[in-house]
mmCIF file of C-alpha atoms and ligand atoms in Angstrom:
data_model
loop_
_atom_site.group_PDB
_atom_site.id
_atom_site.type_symbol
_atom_site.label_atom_id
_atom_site.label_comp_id
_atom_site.label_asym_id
_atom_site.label_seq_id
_atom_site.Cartn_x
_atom_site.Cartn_y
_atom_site.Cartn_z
ATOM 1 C CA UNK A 28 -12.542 -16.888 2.383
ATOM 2 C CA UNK A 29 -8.639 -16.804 1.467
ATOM 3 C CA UNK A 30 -9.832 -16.125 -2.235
ATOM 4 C CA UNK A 31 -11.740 -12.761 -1.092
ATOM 5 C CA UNK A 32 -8.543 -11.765 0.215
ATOM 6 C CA UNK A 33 -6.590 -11.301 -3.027
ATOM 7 C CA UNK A 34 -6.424 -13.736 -5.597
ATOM 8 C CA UNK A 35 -3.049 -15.930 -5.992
ATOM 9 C CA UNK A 36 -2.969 -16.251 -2.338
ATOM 10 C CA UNK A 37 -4.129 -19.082 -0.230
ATOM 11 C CA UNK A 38 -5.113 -19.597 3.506
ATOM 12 C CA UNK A 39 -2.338 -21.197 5.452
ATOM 13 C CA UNK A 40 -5.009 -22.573 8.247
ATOM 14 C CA UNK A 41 -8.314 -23.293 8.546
ATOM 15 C CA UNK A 42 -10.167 -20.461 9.842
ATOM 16 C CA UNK A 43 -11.512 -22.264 12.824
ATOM 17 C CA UNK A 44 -8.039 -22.844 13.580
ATOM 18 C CA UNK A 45 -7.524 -19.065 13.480
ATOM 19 C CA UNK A 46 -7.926 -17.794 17.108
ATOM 20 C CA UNK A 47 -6.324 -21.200 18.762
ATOM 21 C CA UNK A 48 -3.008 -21.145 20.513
ATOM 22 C CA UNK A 49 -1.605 -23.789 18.882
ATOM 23 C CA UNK A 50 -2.442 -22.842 15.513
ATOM 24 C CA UNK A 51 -1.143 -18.697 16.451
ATOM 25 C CA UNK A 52 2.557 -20.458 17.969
ATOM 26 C CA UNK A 53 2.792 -22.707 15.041
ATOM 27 C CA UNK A 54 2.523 -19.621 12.741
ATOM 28 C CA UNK A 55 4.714 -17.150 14.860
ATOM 29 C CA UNK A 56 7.475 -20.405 14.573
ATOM 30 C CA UNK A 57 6.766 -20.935 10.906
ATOM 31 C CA UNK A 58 7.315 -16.917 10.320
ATOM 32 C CA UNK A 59 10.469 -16.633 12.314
ATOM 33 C CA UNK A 60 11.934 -19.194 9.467
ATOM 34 C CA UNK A 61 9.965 -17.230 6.574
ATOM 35 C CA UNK A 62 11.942 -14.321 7.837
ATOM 36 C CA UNK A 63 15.421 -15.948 8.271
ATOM 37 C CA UNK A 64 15.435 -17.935 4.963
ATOM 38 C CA UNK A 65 13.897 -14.927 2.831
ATOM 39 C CA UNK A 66 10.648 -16.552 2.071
ATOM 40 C CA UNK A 67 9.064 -12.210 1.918
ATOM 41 C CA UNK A 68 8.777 -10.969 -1.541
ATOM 42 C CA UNK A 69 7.207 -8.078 -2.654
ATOM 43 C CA UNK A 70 4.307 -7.567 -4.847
ATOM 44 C CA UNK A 71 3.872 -4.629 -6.836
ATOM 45 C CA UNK A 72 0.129 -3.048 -7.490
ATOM 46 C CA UNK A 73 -0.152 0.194 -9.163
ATOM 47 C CA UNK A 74 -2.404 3.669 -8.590
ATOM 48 C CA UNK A 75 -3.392 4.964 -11.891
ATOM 49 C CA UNK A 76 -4.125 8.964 -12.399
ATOM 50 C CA UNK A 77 -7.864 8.843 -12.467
ATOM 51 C CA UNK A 78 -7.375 11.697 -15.770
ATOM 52 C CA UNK A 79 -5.589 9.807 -17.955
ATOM 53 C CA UNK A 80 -4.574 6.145 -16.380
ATOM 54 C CA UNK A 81 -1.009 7.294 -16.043
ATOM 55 C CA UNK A 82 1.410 5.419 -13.155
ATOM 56 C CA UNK A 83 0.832 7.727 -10.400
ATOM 57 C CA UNK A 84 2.414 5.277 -7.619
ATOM 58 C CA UNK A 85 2.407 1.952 -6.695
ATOM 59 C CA UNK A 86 1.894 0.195 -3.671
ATOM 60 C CA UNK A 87 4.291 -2.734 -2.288
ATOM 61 C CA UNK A 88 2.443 -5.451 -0.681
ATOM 62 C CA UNK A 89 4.322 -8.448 0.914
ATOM 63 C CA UNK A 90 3.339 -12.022 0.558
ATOM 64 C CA UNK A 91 4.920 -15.239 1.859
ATOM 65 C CA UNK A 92 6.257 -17.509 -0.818
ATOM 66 C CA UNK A 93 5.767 -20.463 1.719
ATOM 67 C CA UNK A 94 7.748 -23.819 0.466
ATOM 68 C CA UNK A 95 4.240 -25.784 0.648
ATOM 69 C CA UNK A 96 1.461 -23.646 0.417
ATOM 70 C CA UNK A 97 2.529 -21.247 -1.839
ATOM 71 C CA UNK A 98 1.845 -17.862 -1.853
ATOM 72 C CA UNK A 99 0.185 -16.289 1.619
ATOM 73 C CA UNK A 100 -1.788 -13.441 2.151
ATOM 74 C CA UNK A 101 -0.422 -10.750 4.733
ATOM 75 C CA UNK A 102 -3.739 -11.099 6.038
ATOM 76 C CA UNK A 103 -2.756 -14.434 7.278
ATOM 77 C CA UNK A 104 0.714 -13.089 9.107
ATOM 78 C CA UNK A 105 0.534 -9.508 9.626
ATOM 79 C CA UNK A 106 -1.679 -9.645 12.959
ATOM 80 C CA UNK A 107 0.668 -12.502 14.335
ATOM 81 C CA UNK A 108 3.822 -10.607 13.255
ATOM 82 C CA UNK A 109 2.758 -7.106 14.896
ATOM 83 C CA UNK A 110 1.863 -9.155 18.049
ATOM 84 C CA UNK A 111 5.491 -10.434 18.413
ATOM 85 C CA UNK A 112 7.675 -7.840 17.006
ATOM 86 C CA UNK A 113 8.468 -9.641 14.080
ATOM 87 C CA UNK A 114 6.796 -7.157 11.606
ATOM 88 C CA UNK A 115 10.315 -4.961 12.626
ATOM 89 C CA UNK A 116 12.133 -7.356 10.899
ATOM 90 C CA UNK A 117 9.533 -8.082 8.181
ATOM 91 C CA UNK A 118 9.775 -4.771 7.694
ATOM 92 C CA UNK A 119 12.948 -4.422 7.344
ATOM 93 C CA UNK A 120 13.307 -6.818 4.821
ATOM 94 C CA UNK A 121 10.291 -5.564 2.777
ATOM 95 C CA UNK A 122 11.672 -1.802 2.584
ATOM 96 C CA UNK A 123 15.090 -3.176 1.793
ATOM 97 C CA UNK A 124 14.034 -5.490 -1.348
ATOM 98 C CA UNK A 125 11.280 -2.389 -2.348
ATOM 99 C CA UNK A 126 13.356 0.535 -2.718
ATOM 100 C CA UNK A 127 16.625 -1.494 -4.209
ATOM 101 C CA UNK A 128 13.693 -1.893 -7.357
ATOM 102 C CA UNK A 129 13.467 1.827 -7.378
ATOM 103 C CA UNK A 130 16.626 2.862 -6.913
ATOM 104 C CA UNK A 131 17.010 -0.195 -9.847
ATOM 105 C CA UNK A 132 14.010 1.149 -12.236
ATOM 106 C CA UNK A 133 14.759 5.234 -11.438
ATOM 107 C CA UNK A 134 18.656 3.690 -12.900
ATOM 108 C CA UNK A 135 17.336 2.469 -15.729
ATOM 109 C CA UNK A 136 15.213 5.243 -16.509
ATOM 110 C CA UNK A 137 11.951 3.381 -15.924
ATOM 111 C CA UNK A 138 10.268 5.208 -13.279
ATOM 112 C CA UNK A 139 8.117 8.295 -13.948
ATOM 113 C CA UNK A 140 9.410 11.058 -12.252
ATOM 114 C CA UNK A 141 6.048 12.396 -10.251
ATOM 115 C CA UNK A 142 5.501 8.648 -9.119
ATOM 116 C CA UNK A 143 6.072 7.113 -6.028
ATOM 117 C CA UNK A 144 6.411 3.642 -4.269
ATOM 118 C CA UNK A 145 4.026 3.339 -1.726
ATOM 119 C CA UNK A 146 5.067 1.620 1.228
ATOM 120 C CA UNK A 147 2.581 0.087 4.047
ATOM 121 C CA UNK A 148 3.922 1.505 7.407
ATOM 122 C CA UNK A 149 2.798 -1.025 10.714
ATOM 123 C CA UNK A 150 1.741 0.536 13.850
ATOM 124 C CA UNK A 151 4.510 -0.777 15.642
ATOM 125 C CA UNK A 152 7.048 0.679 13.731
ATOM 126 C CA UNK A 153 5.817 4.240 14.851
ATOM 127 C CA UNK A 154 5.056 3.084 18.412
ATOM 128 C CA UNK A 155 8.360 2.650 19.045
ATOM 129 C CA UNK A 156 9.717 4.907 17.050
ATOM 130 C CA UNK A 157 12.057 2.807 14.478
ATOM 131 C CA UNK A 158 10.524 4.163 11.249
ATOM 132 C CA UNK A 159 12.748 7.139 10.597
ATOM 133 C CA UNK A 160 15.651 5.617 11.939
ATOM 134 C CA UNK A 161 14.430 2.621 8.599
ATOM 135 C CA UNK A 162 14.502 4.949 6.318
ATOM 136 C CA UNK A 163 17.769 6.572 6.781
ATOM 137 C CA UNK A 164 19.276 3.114 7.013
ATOM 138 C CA UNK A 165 17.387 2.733 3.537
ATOM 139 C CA UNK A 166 18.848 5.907 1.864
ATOM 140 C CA UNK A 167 22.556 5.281 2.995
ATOM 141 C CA UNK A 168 21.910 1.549 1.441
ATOM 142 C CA UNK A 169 20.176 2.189 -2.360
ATOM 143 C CA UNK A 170 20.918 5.461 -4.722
ATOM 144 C CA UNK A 171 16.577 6.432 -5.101
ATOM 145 C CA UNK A 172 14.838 9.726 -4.030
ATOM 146 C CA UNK A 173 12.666 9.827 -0.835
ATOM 147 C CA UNK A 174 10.580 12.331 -3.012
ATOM 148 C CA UNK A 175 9.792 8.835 -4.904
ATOM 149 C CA UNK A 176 8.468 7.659 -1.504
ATOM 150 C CA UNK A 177 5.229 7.699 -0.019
ATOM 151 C CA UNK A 178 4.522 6.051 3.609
ATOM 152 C CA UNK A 179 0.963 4.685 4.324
ATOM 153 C CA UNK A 180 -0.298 4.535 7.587
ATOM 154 C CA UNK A 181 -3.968 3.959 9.161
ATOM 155 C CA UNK A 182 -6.488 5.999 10.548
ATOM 156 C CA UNK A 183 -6.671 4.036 13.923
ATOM 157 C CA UNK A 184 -2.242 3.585 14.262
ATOM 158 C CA UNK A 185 -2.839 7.470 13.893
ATOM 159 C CA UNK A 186 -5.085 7.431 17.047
ATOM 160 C CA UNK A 187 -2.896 6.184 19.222
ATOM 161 C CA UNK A 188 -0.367 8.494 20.456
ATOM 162 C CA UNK A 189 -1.672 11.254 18.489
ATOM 163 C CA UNK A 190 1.191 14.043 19.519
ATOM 164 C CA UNK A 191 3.975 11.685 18.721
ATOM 165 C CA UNK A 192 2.350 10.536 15.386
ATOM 166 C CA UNK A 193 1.954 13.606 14.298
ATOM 167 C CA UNK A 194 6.056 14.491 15.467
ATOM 168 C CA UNK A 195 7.157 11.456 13.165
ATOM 169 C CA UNK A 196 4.947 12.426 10.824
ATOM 170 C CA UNK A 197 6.868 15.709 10.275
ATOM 171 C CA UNK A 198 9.773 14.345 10.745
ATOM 172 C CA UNK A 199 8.922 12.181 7.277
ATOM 173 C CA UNK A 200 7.756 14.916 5.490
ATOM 174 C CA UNK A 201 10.980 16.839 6.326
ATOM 175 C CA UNK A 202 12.874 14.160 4.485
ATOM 176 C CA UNK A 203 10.732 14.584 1.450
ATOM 177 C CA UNK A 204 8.794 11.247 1.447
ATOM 178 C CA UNK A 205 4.355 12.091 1.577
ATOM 179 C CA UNK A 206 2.075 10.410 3.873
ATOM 180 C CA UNK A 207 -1.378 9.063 2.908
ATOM 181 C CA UNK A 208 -3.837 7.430 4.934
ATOM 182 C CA UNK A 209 -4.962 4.315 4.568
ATOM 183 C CA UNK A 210 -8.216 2.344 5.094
ATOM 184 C CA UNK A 211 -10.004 5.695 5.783
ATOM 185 C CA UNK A 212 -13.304 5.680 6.695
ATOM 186 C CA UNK A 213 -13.196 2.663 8.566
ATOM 187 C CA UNK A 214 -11.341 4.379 11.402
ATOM 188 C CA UNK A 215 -12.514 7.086 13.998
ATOM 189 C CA UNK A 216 -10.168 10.094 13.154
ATOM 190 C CA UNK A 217 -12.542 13.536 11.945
ATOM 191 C CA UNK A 218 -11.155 15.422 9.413
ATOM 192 C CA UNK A 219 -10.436 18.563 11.431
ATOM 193 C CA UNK A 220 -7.854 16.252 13.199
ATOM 194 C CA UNK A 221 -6.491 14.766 9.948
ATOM 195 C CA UNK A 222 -6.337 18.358 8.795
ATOM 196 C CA UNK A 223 -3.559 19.203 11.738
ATOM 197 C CA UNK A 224 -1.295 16.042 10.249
ATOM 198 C CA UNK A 225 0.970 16.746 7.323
ATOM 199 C CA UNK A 226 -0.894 14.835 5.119
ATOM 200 C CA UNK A 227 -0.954 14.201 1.301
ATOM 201 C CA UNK A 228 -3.573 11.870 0.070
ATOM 202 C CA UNK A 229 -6.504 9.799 1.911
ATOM 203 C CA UNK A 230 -7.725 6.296 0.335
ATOM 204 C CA UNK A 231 -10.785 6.070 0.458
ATOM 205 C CA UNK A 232 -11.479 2.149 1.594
ATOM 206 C CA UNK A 233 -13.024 -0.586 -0.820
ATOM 207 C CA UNK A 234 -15.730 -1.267 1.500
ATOM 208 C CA UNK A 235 -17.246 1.752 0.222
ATOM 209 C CA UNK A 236 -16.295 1.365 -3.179
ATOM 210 C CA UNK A 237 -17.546 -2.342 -3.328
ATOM 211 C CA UNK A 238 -21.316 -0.857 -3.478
ATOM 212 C CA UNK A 239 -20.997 1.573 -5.908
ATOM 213 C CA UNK A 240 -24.120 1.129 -7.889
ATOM 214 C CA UNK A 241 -26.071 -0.497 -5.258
ATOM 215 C CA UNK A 242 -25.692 1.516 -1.973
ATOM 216 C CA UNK A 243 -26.783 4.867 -2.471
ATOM 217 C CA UNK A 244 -25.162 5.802 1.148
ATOM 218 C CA UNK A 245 -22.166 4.582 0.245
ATOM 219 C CA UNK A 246 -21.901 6.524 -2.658
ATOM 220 C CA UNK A 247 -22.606 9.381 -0.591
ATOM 221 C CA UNK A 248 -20.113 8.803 1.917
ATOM 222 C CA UNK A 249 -17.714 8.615 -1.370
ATOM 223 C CA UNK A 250 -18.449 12.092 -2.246
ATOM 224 C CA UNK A 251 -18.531 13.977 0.920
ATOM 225 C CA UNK A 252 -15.286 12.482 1.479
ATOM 226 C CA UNK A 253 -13.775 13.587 -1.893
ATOM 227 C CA UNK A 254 -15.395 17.119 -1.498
ATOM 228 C CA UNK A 255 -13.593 17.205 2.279
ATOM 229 C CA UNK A 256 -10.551 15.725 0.942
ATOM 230 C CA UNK A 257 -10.046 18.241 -1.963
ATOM 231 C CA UNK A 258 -11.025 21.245 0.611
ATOM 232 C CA UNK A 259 -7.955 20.601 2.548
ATOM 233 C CA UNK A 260 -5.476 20.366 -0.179
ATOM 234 C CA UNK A 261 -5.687 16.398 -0.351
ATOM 235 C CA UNK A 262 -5.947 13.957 -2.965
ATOM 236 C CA UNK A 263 -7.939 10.843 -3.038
ATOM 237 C CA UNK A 264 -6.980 7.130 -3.951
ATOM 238 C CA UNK A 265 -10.003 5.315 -4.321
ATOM 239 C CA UNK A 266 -8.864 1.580 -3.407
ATOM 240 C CA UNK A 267 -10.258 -1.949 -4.784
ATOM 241 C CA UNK A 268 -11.786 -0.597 -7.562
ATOM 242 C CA UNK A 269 -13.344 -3.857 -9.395
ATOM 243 C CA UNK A 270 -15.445 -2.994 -12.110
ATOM 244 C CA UNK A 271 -16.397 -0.501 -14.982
ATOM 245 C CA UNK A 272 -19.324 1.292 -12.913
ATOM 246 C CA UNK A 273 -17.102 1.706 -10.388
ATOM 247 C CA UNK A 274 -14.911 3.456 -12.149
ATOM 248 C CA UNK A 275 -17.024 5.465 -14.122
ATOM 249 C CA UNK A 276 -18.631 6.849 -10.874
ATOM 250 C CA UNK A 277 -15.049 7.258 -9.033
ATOM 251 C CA UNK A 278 -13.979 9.198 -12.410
ATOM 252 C CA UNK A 279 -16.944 11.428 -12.333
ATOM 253 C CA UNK A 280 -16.836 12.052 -7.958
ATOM 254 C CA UNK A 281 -13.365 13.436 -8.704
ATOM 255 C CA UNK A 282 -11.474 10.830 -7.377
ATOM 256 C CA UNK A 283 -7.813 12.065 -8.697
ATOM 257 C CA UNK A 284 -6.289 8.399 -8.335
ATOM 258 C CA UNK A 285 -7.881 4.643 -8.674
ATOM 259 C CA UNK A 286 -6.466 1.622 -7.567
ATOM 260 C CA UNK A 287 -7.818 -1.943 -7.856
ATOM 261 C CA UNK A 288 -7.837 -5.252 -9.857
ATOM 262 C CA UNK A 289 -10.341 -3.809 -12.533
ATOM 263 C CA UNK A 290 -6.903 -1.762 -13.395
ATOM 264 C CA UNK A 291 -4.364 -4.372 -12.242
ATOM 265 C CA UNK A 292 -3.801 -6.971 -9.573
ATOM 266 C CA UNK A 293 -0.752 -6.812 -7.681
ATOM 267 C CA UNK A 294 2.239 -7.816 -9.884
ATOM 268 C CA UNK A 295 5.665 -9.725 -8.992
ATOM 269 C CA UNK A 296 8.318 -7.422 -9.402
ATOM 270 C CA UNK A 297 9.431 -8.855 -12.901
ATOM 271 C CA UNK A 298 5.754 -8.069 -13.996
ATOM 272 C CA UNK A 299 5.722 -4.980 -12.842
ATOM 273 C CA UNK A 300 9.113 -3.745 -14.149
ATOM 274 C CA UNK A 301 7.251 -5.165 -17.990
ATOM 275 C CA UNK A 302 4.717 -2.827 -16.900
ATOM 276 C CA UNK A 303 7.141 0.047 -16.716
ATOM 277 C CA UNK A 304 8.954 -0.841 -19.528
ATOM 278 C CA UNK A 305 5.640 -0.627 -21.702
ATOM 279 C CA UNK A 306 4.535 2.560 -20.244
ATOM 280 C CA UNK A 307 7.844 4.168 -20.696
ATOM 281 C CA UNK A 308 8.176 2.921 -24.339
ATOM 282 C CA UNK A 309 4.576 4.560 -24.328
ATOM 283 C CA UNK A 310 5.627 8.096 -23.438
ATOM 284 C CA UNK A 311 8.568 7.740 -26.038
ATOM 285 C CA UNK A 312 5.782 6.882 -28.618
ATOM 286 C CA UNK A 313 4.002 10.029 -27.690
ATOM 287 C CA UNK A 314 6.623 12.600 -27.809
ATOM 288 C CA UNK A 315 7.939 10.574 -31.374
ATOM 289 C CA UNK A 316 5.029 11.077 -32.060
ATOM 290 C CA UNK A 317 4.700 14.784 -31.881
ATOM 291 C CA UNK A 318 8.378 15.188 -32.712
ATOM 292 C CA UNK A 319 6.802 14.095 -36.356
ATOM 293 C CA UNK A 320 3.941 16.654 -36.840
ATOM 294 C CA UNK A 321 6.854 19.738 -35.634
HETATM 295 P P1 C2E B 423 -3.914 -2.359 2.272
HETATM 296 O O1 C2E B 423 -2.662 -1.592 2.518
HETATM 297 O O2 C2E B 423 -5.192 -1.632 2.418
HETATM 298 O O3 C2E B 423 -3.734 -2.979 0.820
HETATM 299 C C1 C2E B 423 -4.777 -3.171 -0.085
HETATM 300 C C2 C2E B 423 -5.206 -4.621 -0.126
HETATM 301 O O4 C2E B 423 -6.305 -4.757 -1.020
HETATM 302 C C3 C2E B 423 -4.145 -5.584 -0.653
HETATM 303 O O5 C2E B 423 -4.348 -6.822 -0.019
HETATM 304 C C4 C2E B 423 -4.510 -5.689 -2.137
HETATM 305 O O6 C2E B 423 -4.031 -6.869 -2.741
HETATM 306 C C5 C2E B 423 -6.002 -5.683 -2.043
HETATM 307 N N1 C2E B 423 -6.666 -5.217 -3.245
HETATM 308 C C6 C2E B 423 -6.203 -4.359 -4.182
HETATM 309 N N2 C2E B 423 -7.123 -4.146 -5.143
HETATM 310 C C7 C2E B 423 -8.200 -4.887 -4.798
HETATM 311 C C8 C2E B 423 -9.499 -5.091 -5.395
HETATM 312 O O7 C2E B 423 -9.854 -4.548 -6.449
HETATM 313 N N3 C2E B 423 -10.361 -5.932 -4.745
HETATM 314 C C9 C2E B 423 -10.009 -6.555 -3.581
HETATM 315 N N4 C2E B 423 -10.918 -7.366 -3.033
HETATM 316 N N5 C2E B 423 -8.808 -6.377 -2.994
HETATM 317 C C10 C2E B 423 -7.919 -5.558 -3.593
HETATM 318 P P2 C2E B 423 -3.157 -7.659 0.579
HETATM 319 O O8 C2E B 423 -2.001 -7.596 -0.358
HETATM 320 O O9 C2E B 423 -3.686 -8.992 0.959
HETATM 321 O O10 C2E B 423 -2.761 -6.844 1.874
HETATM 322 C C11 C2E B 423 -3.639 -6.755 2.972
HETATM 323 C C12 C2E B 423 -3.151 -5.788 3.996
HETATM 324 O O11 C2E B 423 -1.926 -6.243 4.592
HETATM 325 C C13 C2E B 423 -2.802 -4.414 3.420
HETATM 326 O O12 C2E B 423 -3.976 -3.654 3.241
HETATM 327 C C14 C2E B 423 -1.890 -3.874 4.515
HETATM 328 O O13 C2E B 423 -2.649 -3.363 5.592
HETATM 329 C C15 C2E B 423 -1.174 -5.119 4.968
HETATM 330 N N6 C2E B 423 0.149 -5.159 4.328
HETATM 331 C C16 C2E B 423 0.496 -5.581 3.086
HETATM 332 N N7 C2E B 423 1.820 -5.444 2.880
HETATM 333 C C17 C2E B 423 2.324 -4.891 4.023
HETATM 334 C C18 C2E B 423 3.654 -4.496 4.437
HETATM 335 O O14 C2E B 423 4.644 -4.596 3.691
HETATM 336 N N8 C2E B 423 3.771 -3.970 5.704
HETATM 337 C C19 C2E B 423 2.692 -3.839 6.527
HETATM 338 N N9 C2E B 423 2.908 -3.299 7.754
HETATM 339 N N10 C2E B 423 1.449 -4.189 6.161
HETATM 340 C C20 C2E B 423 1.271 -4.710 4.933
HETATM 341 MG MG1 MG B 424 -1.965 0.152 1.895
HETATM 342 MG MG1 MG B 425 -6.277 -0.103 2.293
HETATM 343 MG MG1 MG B 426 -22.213 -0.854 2.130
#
């Protein structure tokens, strides 16, 4: 079951353990020290341009380098951490160590300009409010551009307060960063409502990609939902893309960005500044390249 949820990680409790008091205080004591002594990194996956497999962001996704069980799913943590408050801190921490690597890669020339660093956005942290407040803190901290930043926040955290979401929400955008929706599809929000939210891209959710080639409703839901998307001026991620056919259909629905293992897994950061590194010595090859035939 912990395998399904990404691979390198590992469950930190038996699931029948899962919904038992013991087993939920045990975990909110064991994060409170995960969060004090630093145990959060970052993991880096990225969202390829569906046209020609180009870095068009990447997402940061936080794991819990635990001293004996290794590396832990946010599956395992987030629901505990949002029930306390501790996400605020998690958060905190996982912004912080996130956009010092951009400001660090856009320094060394690394990061492609139109890309951006996709950063998952807890319903808490717009419940009460604390978000922009985050990412001012963040700006005054690290030298990056919010243009560079993209917030990613679910259908149902949308649904909640919908008036004040949608303030925050502009608030963001005024300070450059775009706003995609996560999940979506498995959430309750229509379209016409999305449409009233400055929004930039929707991901489409792997539950409907999983299929692809076996689910002909599925694959129908997949291209409504691009058609939709690209009617009201937004793009699509298509998430946990695993395989070739899946691909191959994503490419041909129109699906402008793709994101899954069949492209990369989530990378440490070291990996993923390699990855940059390659790509950028890439784009220098190119232009060489044509420098040549002028
Ligand atoms: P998400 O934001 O929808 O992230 C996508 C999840 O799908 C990640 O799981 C990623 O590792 C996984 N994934 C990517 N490609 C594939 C694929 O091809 N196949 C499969 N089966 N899975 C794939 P992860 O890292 O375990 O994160 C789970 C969820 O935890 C995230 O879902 C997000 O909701 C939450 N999360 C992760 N990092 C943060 C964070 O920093 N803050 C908050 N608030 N939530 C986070
Ligand atoms: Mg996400
Ligand atoms: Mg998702
Ligand atoms: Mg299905």
């Amino acid at each position: 079951q912990a395998k399904s949820q990404g691979r390198n990680c590992y469950a930190l409790f038996r699931p029948e353990l899962e919904d038992s008091a013991i087993a939920r205080s045990q975990l909110e004591r064991d994060f409170r020290l995960a969060i004090s002594r630093e145990q959060l990194i970052c993991h880096y996956q990225p969202i390829l341009n569906a046209t020609d497999m180009s870095i068009a962001a990447i997402e940061v996704l936080v794991r819990w380098e635990h001293p004996k069980r290794g590396l832990v799913s946010p599956a395992e943590f987030i629901s505990v951490a949002e029930h306390t408050g501790q996400v605020v801190e998690m958060s905190n921490q996982v912004f912080s160590m996130a956009l010092a690597s951009l400001a660090d890669w856009e320094a060394k020339g690394l990061w492609p300009r139109s890309a951006k660093i996709a950063l998952n956005v807890s319903a808490l942290q717009l419940a009460r409010d604390i978000l922009i407040g985050q990412l001012k803190s963040m700006g005054d901290r690290y030298t990056f551009s919010f243009s560079n930043v993209e917030i990613e926040i679910t259908e149902s955290m949308l649904m909640q307060d919908a008036e004040e979401s949608a303030r925050i929400l502009e608030s963001v955008r005024e300070m450059g960063l775009s706003i995609s929706i996560d999940d979506f599809g498995t959430g309750y929000s229509s379209l016409n409502y999305l449409r009233r939210l400055p929004i930039n891209v929707l991901k489409i959710d792997r539950s409907f990609v999983k299929d692809i080639g076996h689910d002909r409703s599925d694959e129908q839901i997949i291209n409504a939902t691009i058609d939709l998307a690209h009617n009201l001026n937004l793009k699509v991620v298509s998430e946990g893309v695993e395989t070739e056919t899946q691909m191959a259909f994503l490419k041909d629905a129109g699906s402008d960005y793709l994101q899954g293992f069949h492209l990369s897994k989530p990378l440490s950061r070291s990996a993923m500044e390699e990855w940059l590194e390659s790509e950028s010595r890439r784009k220098a090859g190119i232009q060489g390249g044509k420098l040549d035939v002028c």
